[in-house]
CSV table of C-alpha atoms in Angstrom, one decimal:
chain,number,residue,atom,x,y,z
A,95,UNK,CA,-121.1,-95.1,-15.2
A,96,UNK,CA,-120.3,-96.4,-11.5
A,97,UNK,CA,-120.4,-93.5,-9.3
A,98,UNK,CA,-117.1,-93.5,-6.8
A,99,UNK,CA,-118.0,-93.2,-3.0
A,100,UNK,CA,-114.4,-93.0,-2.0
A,101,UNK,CA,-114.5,-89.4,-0.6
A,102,UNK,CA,-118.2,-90.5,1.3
A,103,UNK,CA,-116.5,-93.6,2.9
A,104,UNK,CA,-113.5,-92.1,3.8
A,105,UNK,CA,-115.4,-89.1,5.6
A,106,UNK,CA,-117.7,-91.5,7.6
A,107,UNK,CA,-114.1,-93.8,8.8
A,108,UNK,CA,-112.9,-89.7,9.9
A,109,UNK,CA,-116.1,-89.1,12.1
A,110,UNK,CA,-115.9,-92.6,13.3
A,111,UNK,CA,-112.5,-91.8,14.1
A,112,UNK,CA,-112.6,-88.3,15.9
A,113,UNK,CA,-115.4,-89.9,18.2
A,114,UNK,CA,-112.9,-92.8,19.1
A,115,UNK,CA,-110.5,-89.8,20.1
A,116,UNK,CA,-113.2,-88.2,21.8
A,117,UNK,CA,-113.7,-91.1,23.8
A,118,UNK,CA,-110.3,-91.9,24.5
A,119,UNK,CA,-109.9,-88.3,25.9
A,120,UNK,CA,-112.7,-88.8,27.7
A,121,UNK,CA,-111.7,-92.0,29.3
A,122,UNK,CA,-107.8,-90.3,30.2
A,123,UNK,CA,-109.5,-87.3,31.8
A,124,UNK,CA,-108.3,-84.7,28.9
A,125,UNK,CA,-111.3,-83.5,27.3
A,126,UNK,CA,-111.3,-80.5,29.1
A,127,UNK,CA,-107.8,-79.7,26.9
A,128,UNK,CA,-108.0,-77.1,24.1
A,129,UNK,CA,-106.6,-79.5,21.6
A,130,UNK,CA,-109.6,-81.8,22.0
A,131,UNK,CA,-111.7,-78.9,22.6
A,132,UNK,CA,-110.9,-77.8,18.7
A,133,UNK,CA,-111.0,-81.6,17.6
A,134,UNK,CA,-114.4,-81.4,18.8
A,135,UNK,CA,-115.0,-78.2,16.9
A,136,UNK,CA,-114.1,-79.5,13.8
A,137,UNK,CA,-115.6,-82.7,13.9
A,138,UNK,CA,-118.7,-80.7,14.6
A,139,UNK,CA,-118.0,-78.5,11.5
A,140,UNK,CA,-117.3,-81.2,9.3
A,141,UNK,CA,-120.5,-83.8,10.0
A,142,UNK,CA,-122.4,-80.2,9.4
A,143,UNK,CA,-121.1,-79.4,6.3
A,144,UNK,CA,-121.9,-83.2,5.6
A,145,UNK,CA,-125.5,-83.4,6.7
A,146,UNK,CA,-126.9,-80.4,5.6
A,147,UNK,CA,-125.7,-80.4,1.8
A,148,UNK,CA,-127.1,-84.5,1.9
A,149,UNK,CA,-130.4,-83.1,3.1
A,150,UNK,CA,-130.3,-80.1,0.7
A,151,UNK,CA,-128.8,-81.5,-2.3
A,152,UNK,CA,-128.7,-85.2,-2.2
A,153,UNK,CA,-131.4,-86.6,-0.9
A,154,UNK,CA,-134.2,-84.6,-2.6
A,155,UNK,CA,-132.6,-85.4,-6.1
A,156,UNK,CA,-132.6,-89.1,-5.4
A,157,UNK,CA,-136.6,-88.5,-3.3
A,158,UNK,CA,-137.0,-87.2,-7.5
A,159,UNK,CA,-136.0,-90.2,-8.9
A,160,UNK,CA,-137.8,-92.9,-6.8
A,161,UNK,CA,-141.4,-91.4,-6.4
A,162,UNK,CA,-143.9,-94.1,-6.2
A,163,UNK,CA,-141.7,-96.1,-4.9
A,164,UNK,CA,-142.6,-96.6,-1.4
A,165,UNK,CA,-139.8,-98.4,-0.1
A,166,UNK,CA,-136.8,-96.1,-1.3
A,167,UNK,CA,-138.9,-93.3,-0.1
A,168,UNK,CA,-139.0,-94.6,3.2
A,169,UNK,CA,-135.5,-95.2,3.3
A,170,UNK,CA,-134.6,-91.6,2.4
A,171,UNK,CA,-136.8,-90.7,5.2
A,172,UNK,CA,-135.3,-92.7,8.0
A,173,UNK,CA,-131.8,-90.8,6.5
A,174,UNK,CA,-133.5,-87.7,7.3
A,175,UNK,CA,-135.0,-88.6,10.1
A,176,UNK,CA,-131.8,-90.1,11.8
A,177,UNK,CA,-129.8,-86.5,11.2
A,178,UNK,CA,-132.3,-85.5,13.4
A,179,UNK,CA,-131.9,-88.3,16.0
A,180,UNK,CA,-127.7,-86.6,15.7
A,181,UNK,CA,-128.5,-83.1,16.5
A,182,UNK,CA,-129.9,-83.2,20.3
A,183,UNK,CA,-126.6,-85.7,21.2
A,184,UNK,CA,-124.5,-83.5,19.5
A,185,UNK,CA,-125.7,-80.6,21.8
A,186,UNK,CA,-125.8,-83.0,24.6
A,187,UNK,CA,-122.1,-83.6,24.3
A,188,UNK,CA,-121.7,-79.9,23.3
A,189,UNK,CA,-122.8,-79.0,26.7
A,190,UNK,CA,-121.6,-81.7,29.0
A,191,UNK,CA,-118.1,-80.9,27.3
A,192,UNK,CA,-118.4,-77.2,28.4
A,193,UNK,CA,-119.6,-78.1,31.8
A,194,UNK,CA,-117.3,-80.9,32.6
A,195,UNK,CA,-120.4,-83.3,33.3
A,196,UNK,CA,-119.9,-87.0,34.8
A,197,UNK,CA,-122.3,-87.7,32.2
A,198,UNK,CA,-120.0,-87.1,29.4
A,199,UNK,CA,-118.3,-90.0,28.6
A,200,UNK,CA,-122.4,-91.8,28.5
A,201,UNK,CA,-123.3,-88.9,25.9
A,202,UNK,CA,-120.2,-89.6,23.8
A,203,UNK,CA,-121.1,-93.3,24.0
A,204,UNK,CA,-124.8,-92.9,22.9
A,205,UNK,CA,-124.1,-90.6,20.0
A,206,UNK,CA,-121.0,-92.6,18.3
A,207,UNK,CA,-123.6,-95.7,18.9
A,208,UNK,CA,-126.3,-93.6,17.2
A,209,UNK,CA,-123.7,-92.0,14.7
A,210,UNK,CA,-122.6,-95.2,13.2
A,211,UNK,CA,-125.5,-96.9,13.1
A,212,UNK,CA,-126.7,-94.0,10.6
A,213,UNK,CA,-123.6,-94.2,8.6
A,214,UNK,CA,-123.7,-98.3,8.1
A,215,UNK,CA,-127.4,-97.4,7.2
A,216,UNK,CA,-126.6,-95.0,4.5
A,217,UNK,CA,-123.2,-97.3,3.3
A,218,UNK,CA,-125.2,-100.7,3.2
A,219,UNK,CA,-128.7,-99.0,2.0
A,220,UNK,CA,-128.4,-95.6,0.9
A,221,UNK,CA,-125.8,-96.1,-1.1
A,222,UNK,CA,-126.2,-98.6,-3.3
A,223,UNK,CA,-129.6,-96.9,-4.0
A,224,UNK,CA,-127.9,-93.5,-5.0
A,225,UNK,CA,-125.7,-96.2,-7.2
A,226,UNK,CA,-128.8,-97.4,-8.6
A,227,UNK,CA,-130.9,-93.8,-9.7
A,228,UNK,CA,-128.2,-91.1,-9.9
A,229,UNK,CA,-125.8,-90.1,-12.9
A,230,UNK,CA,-122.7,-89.4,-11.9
A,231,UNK,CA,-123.2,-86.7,-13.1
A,232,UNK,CA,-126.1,-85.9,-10.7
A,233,UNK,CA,-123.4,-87.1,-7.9
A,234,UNK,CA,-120.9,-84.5,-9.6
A,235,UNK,CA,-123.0,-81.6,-8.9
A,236,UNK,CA,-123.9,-82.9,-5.2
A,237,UNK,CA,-119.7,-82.8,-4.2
A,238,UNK,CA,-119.7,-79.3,-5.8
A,239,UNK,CA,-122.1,-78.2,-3.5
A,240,UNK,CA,-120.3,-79.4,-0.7
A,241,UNK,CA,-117.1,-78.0,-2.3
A,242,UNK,CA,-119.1,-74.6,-2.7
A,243,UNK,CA,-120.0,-74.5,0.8
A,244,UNK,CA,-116.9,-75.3,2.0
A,245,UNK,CA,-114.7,-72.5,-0.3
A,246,UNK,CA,-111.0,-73.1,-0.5
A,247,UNK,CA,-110.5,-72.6,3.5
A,248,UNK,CA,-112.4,-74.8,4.6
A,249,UNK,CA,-111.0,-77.5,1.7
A,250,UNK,CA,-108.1,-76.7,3.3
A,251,UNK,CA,-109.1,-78.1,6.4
A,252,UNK,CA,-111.1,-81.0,5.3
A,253,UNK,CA,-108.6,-82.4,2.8
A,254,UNK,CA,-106.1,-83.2,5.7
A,255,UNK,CA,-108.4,-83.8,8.1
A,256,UNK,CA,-109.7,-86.8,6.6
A,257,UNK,CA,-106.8,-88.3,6.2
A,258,UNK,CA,-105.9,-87.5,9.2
A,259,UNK,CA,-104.1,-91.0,10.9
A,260,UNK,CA,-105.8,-92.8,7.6
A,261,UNK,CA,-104.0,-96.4,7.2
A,262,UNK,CA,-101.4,-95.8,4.0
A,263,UNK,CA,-103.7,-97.2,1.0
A,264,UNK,CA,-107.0,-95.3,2.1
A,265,UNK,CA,-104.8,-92.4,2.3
A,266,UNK,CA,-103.7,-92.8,-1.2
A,267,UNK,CA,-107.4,-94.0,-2.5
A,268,UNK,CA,-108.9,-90.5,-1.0
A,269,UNK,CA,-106.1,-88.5,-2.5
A,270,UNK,CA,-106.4,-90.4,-5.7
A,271,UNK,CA,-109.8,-89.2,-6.2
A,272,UNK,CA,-109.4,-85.8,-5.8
A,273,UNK,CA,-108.9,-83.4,-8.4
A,274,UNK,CA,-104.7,-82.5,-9.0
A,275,UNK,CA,-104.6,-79.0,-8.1
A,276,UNK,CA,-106.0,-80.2,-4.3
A,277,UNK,CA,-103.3,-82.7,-3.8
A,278,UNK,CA,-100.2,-80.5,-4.5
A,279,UNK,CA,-102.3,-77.6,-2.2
A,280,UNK,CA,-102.2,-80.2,0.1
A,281,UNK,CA,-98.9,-81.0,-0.1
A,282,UNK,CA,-97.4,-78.0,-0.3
A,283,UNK,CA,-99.5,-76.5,2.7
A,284,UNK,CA,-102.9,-77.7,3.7
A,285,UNK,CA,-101.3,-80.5,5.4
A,286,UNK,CA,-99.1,-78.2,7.3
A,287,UNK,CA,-101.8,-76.0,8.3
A,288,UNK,CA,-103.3,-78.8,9.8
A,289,UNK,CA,-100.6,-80.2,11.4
A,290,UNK,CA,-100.0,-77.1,13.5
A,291,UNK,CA,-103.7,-77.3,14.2
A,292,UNK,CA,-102.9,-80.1,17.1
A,293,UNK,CA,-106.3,-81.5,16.9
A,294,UNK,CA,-106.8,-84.1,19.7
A,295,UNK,CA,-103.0,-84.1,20.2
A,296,UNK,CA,-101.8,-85.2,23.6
A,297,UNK,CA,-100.6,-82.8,26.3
């Protein structure tokens, strides 16, 4: 059985695109604002959430399924190793947010340069590999991990969030492939919720 990706795509095209806000608030002088402050936040939150049930709960099932097999292996450590490479930017930015640094807008450049070339990594690599050695039912128990840590607050964040500005048919694609109870929630409120969040919004 072919394992759908659709929810792991469409959260790496939502941290590619909170970094281009970040940027662009950067470059108009408004990242100083609580609404980007928050975006921030969140995008923080998120990529967390993200990393740390891959390096708890996906990549030592696949590191399982490909021992002796030098080549994978190495390629699930330069996954590891480049969440690594994330953290000390993210604090970087963290800090020159806080302090209004002139350094800032270099920080933000370095870690969405550093971001996505981990996330093309894992799309063009990783992957295709996971394709390859996991069940989906091995990829079934990974999102529920992820859906575990996040609890129904924190669905109710993510959910919106990555559709957050999403062209029309990725939009539908991610909302397709999530189970039916989410999409009314998210209809009927999450969406909402978010909404009057203001993430990244102007003024």
């Amino acid at each position: 059985m072919t394992i759908d990706f659709t929810a792991m795509y469409a959260s790496h095209d939502a941290f590619r695109r909170d970094l281009a806000r970040l940027a662009d608030a950067v470059a108009e002088g408004r990242a100083g604002t609580p609404a980007v402050r928050a975006g921030w936040q969140n995008f923080q939150h998120q990529l967390h959430v993200h990393h740390t049930a891959e390096d708890a709960g996906l990549w030592p099932r696949v590191r399982e399924r490909v021992a002796g097999r030098p080549r994978e292996l190495a390629l699930l450590d330069a996954m590891e190793d480049e969440h690594s490479r994330i953290d000390p930017l993210l604090a970087a930015v963290d800090t020159a947010l806080a302090d209004h640094a002139p350094e800032l807008g270099d920080l933000v450049r370095a870690l969405t340069a550093t971001l996505d070339d981990h996330l093309k990594h894992e799309e063009d690599d990783a992957l295709p590999l996971i394709q390859d050695v996991l069940t989906d039912a091995d990829w079934g128990a990974f999102i529920g991990r992820i859906r575990e840590t996040q609890g129904v607050r924190g669905a109710a964040v993510f959910v919106p969030w990555v559709v957050d500005g999403a062209p029309p048919a990725d939009r539908a694609r991610f909302l397709a492939s999530m189970p039916p109870p989410v999409r009314v929630l998210n209809r009927l409120f999450w969406q909402a919720g978010y909404r009057r969040k203001g993430l990244w919004a102007h003024g």
